[in-house]
Amino acid sequence: MNLEEIKQKLSTPQKKNHVRDAAVLLPLVSIKDELHILFQVRALTLHAQPGETCFPGGRIDRDDQDAQAAALREFHEEFGIKQEKVTILSSLNKIESPRRGLIHPFVAHIDSLDEIKPNTAEVEDWFTVPVAVLLSTPPEIGYVDVIIKPGKDFPIDRIANAVAYQDKRYSTPESFYVYKEHIIWGLTARILQEFLEHIKS
């Protein structure tokens, strides 16, 4: 292989396996002339994260035109609101999740909640939070301890300064937004926090 072949390969977009990638919608809706954000509570029968608060969304299917189309489709499937009632306002920064692939968040405006019909197979409950409340209430901060522990096939004995990679611990902050009986945290809180930082500036 020569330099020209390498250059050609580097200029060709690499095909990626997107089977785990997901798209979510941060839905804004006006209620009594006040902007709210719509959240869902995941059905208790779901295998992954039952009962947790999240934004509507899910995996990007092969039939989806793009991530935005996937977010709109998932929103319709979960809440029954027609896509023509939803206007995409902007995308937010993608989030890389070790367990869930790449997550594509979009901010959208919904005409109203009059047609909302939650899919009970996926949605246990739903609620809205005024944007003004979220802007005026800083999140609580908790810390998760992360331990670096090489797996059995990790060649730790062949790495210089191996001691630096064995059983090391560090803490990472997590934001918790509390509204009435609801707790918003994890990836949902990270997406929410980015949105709030955008509109604060």
mmCIF file of C-alpha atoms in Angstrom:
data_model
loop_
_atom_site.group_PDB
_atom_site.id
_atom_site.type_symbol
_atom_site.label_atom_id
_atom_site.label_comp_id
_atom_site.label_asym_id
_atom_site.label_seq_id
_atom_site.Cartn_x
_atom_site.Cartn_y
_atom_site.Cartn_z
ATOM 1 C CA MET A 1 0.000 0.000 0.000
ATOM 2 C CA ASN A 2 1.353 3.410 -0.970
ATOM 3 C CA LEU A 3 0.750 6.927 0.354
ATOM 4 C CA GLU A 4 -1.797 7.760 -2.372
ATOM 5 C CA GLU A 5 -3.892 4.683 -1.503
ATOM 6 C CA ILE A 6 -3.835 5.624 2.171
ATOM 7 C CA LYS A 7 -4.906 9.162 1.318
ATOM 8 C CA GLN A 8 -7.792 7.819 -0.772
ATOM 9 C CA LYS A 9 -8.975 5.526 1.997
ATOM 10 C CA LEU A 10 -8.818 8.329 4.568
ATOM 11 C CA SER A 11 -10.927 10.591 2.335
ATOM 12 C CA THR A 12 -13.648 7.939 1.955
ATOM 13 C CA PRO A 13 -16.247 8.027 4.764
ATOM 14 C CA GLN A 14 -15.919 4.936 6.896
ATOM 15 C CA LYS A 15 -18.957 2.711 7.137
ATOM 16 C CA LYS A 16 -19.994 2.365 10.745
ATOM 17 C CA ASN A 17 -22.228 -0.054 12.546
ATOM 18 C CA HIS A 18 -25.050 2.119 13.877
ATOM 19 C CA VAL A 19 -27.211 -0.669 15.279
ATOM 20 C CA ARG A 20 -26.945 0.749 18.796
ATOM 21 C CA ASP A 21 -27.265 4.433 17.902
ATOM 22 C CA ALA A 22 -30.339 6.219 19.195
ATOM 23 C CA ALA A 23 -32.214 9.490 18.770
ATOM 24 C CA VAL A 24 -34.237 11.365 21.359
ATOM 25 C CA LEU A 25 -36.520 14.371 21.375
ATOM 26 C CA LEU A 26 -36.531 17.153 23.968
ATOM 27 C CA PRO A 27 -40.137 18.299 23.463
ATOM 28 C CA LEU A 28 -41.209 21.856 24.294
ATOM 29 C CA VAL A 29 -44.897 22.644 24.646
ATOM 30 C CA SER A 30 -46.798 25.775 25.686
ATOM 31 C CA ILE A 31 -49.193 25.318 28.604
ATOM 32 C CA LYS A 32 -51.141 28.410 29.671
ATOM 33 C CA ASP A 33 -48.645 30.641 27.853
ATOM 34 C CA GLU A 34 -45.688 29.068 29.658
ATOM 35 C CA LEU A 35 -43.095 26.824 28.023
ATOM 36 C CA HIS A 36 -42.799 23.336 29.496
ATOM 37 C CA ILE A 37 -40.626 20.326 28.721
ATOM 38 C CA LEU A 38 -42.366 16.981 28.282
ATOM 39 C CA PHE A 39 -40.824 13.927 29.968
ATOM 40 C CA GLN A 40 -41.869 10.315 30.029
ATOM 41 C CA VAL A 41 -41.618 7.637 32.698
ATOM 42 C CA ARG A 42 -40.586 4.322 31.172
ATOM 43 C CA ALA A 43 -43.022 1.442 31.509
ATOM 44 C CA LEU A 44 -42.415 -0.786 34.521
ATOM 45 C CA THR A 45 -42.565 -3.859 32.270
ATOM 46 C CA LEU A 46 -39.546 -2.800 30.186
ATOM 47 C CA HIS A 47 -36.326 -4.768 30.624
ATOM 48 C CA ALA A 48 -34.065 -1.693 30.485
ATOM 49 C CA GLN A 49 -34.472 1.118 33.026
ATOM 50 C CA PRO A 50 -38.104 0.477 34.024
ATOM 51 C CA GLY A 51 -39.755 3.398 35.815
ATOM 52 C CA GLU A 52 -36.991 5.877 35.023
ATOM 53 C CA THR A 53 -37.576 9.345 33.618
ATOM 54 C CA CYS A 54 -36.339 9.994 30.099
ATOM 55 C CA PHE A 55 -36.982 11.841 26.871
ATOM 56 C CA PRO A 56 -38.983 10.055 24.172
ATOM 57 C CA GLY A 57 -36.772 8.253 21.696
ATOM 58 C CA GLY A 58 -35.086 5.008 20.820
ATOM 59 C CA ARG A 59 -32.828 3.192 18.409
ATOM 60 C CA ILE A 60 -32.324 4.411 14.869
ATOM 61 C CA ASP A 61 -33.805 1.822 12.516
ATOM 62 C CA ARG A 62 -32.365 0.963 9.119
ATOM 63 C CA ASP A 63 -35.580 2.280 7.545
ATOM 64 C CA ASP A 64 -35.171 5.724 9.164
ATOM 65 C CA GLN A 65 -33.920 8.391 6.781
ATOM 66 C CA ASP A 66 -31.691 9.844 9.497
ATOM 67 C CA ALA A 67 -31.463 10.406 13.250
ATOM 68 C CA GLN A 68 -34.043 13.210 13.170
ATOM 69 C CA ALA A 69 -36.534 10.967 11.387
ATOM 70 C CA ALA A 70 -35.928 8.304 14.036
ATOM 71 C CA ALA A 71 -36.590 10.773 16.859
ATOM 72 C CA LEU A 72 -39.876 11.871 15.262
ATOM 73 C CA ARG A 73 -40.956 8.281 14.614
ATOM 74 C CA GLU A 74 -40.188 7.213 18.173
ATOM 75 C CA PHE A 75 -42.048 10.216 19.565
ATOM 76 C CA HIS A 76 -45.132 9.328 17.535
ATOM 77 C CA GLU A 77 -44.921 5.667 18.569
ATOM 78 C CA GLU A 78 -44.597 6.524 22.253
ATOM 79 C CA PHE A 79 -47.038 9.437 22.547
ATOM 80 C CA GLY A 80 -49.342 9.086 19.540
ATOM 81 C CA ILE A 81 -48.892 12.699 18.444
ATOM 82 C CA LYS A 82 -48.679 13.080 14.671
ATOM 83 C CA GLN A 83 -45.358 14.176 13.241
ATOM 84 C CA GLU A 84 -46.925 17.183 11.503
ATOM 85 C CA LYS A 85 -47.716 18.551 14.963
ATOM 86 C CA VAL A 86 -43.987 18.570 15.810
ATOM 87 C CA THR A 87 -41.424 21.138 14.661
ATOM 88 C CA ILE A 88 -37.717 20.390 15.047
ATOM 89 C CA LEU A 89 -35.928 23.506 16.360
ATOM 90 C CA SER A 90 -32.351 22.320 16.619
ATOM 91 C CA SER A 91 -30.047 19.431 17.298
ATOM 92 C CA LEU A 92 -27.864 19.249 20.409
ATOM 93 C CA ASN A 93 -24.415 17.739 20.812
ATOM 94 C CA LYS A 94 -24.316 13.987 20.333
ATOM 95 C CA ILE A 95 -23.538 11.926 23.416
ATOM 96 C CA GLU A 96 -21.345 8.833 23.322
ATOM 97 C CA SER A 97 -22.573 6.140 25.670
ATOM 98 C CA PRO A 98 -20.433 3.025 26.234
ATOM 99 C CA ARG A 99 -23.573 0.925 26.661
ATOM 100 C CA ARG A 100 -25.933 2.598 24.176
ATOM 101 C CA GLY A 101 -23.783 3.865 21.307
ATOM 102 C CA LEU A 102 -24.162 7.390 19.944
ATOM 103 C CA ILE A 103 -27.231 9.351 21.059
ATOM 104 C CA HIS A 104 -28.577 12.132 18.819
ATOM 105 C CA PRO A 105 -30.722 14.670 20.759
ATOM 106 C CA PHE A 106 -33.115 17.106 19.065
ATOM 107 C CA VAL A 107 -35.100 20.006 20.519
ATOM 108 C CA ALA A 108 -38.639 20.246 19.173
ATOM 109 C CA HIS A 109 -41.849 22.211 19.709
ATOM 110 C CA ILE A 110 -45.204 20.442 19.960
ATOM 111 C CA ASP A 111 -48.367 22.287 18.960
ATOM 112 C CA SER A 112 -50.293 20.912 21.956
ATOM 113 C CA LEU A 113 -50.815 17.861 24.154
ATOM 114 C CA ASP A 114 -54.477 17.498 23.162
ATOM 115 C CA GLU A 115 -53.809 14.398 21.048
ATOM 116 C CA ILE A 116 -51.478 12.674 23.472
ATOM 117 C CA LYS A 117 -52.137 8.930 23.724
ATOM 118 C CA PRO A 118 -49.216 7.229 25.465
ATOM 119 C CA ASN A 119 -48.239 3.741 24.344
ATOM 120 C CA THR A 120 -48.600 1.840 27.625
ATOM 121 C CA ALA A 121 -46.155 -0.825 26.458
ATOM 122 C CA GLU A 122 -43.412 1.802 26.619
ATOM 123 C CA VAL A 123 -44.743 4.690 28.698
ATOM 124 C CA GLU A 124 -45.826 4.278 32.314
ATOM 125 C CA ASP A 125 -46.588 7.959 32.809
ATOM 126 C CA TRP A 126 -45.677 11.417 31.567
ATOM 127 C CA PHE A 127 -45.309 14.887 33.048
ATOM 128 C CA THR A 128 -44.158 18.371 32.130
ATOM 129 C CA VAL A 129 -41.831 20.778 33.910
ATOM 130 C CA PRO A 130 -41.863 24.549 33.308
ATOM 131 C CA VAL A 131 -38.651 25.718 31.662
ATOM 132 C CA ALA A 132 -38.572 28.670 34.070
ATOM 133 C CA VAL A 133 -38.480 26.285 37.046
ATOM 134 C CA LEU A 134 -35.564 24.335 35.577
ATOM 135 C CA LEU A 135 -33.670 27.533 34.835
ATOM 136 C CA SER A 136 -34.122 28.839 38.371
ATOM 137 C CA THR A 137 -33.400 25.571 40.207
ATOM 138 C CA PRO A 138 -29.822 24.277 39.991
ATOM 139 C CA PRO A 139 -29.505 20.490 39.927
ATOM 140 C CA GLU A 140 -28.321 18.507 42.894
ATOM 141 C CA ILE A 141 -24.893 16.942 42.348
ATOM 142 C CA GLY A 142 -23.966 13.390 43.298
ATOM 143 C CA TYR A 143 -20.777 11.475 42.559
ATOM 144 C CA VAL A 144 -20.284 8.051 41.030
ATOM 145 C CA ASP A 145 -17.097 6.152 41.867
ATOM 146 C CA VAL A 146 -15.526 4.531 38.820
ATOM 147 C CA ILE A 147 -12.984 1.765 39.340
ATOM 148 C CA ILE A 148 -10.467 0.926 36.606
ATOM 149 C CA LYS A 149 -9.940 -2.814 36.709
ATOM 150 C CA PRO A 150 -8.306 -4.528 33.700
ATOM 151 C CA GLY A 151 -10.145 -7.577 32.362
ATOM 152 C CA LYS A 152 -8.602 -11.053 32.372
ATOM 153 C CA ASP A 153 -7.421 -10.706 28.759
ATOM 154 C CA PHE A 154 -5.912 -7.246 29.265
ATOM 155 C CA PRO A 155 -2.082 -7.500 28.817
ATOM 156 C CA ILE A 156 -1.295 -5.433 31.916
ATOM 157 C CA ASP A 157 2.115 -7.075 32.367
ATOM 158 C CA ARG A 158 3.270 -5.727 28.974
ATOM 159 C CA ILE A 159 2.391 -2.079 29.636
ATOM 160 C CA ALA A 160 4.843 0.477 30.983
ATOM 161 C CA ASN A 161 3.761 1.952 34.318
ATOM 162 C CA ALA A 162 1.188 -0.829 34.706
ATOM 163 C CA VAL A 163 0.462 0.157 38.304
ATOM 164 C CA ALA A 164 -1.298 3.291 37.030
ATOM 165 C CA TYR A 165 -3.960 1.112 35.396
ATOM 166 C CA GLN A 166 -4.711 -1.328 38.185
ATOM 167 C CA ASP A 167 -7.561 -0.846 40.624
ATOM 168 C CA LYS A 168 -7.582 2.923 40.327
ATOM 169 C CA ARG A 169 -10.664 4.854 41.389
ATOM 170 C CA TYR A 170 -11.988 8.247 40.384
ATOM 171 C CA SER A 171 -15.255 10.098 40.936
ATOM 172 C CA THR A 172 -17.439 11.602 38.256
ATOM 173 C CA PRO A 173 -20.297 14.055 38.937
ATOM 174 C CA GLU A 174 -23.934 13.342 38.079
ATOM 175 C CA SER A 175 -26.651 16.001 37.977
ATOM 176 C CA PHE A 176 -30.070 15.353 39.509
ATOM 177 C CA TYR A 177 -33.026 17.602 38.685
ATOM 178 C CA VAL A 178 -35.840 17.149 41.187
ATOM 179 C CA TYR A 179 -39.389 18.253 40.379
ATOM 180 C CA LYS A 180 -42.166 17.188 42.742
ATOM 181 C CA GLU A 181 -41.866 13.369 42.981
ATOM 182 C CA HIS A 182 -39.796 13.080 39.808
ATOM 183 C CA ILE A 183 -36.016 12.725 39.491
ATOM 184 C CA ILE A 184 -34.276 13.474 36.195
ATOM 185 C CA TRP A 185 -30.723 12.204 35.981
ATOM 186 C CA GLY A 186 -28.209 10.311 33.830
ATOM 187 C CA LEU A 187 -28.107 10.892 30.075
ATOM 188 C CA THR A 188 -31.472 12.674 30.243
ATOM 189 C CA ALA A 189 -30.060 15.186 32.729
ATOM 190 C CA ARG A 190 -26.969 15.694 30.554
ATOM 191 C CA ILE A 191 -29.138 16.517 27.524
ATOM 192 C CA LEU A 192 -31.378 18.753 29.628
ATOM 193 C CA GLN A 193 -28.379 20.536 31.124
ATOM 194 C CA GLU A 194 -26.914 21.306 27.707
ATOM 195 C CA PHE A 195 -30.249 22.700 26.526
ATOM 196 C CA LEU A 196 -30.579 24.911 29.617
ATOM 197 C CA GLU A 197 -27.015 26.193 29.229
ATOM 198 C CA HIS A 198 -27.766 27.112 25.616
ATOM 199 C CA ILE A 199 -30.844 29.154 26.438
ATOM 200 C CA LYS A 200 -29.248 30.823 29.457
ATOM 201 C CA SER A 201 -26.502 32.401 27.350
#
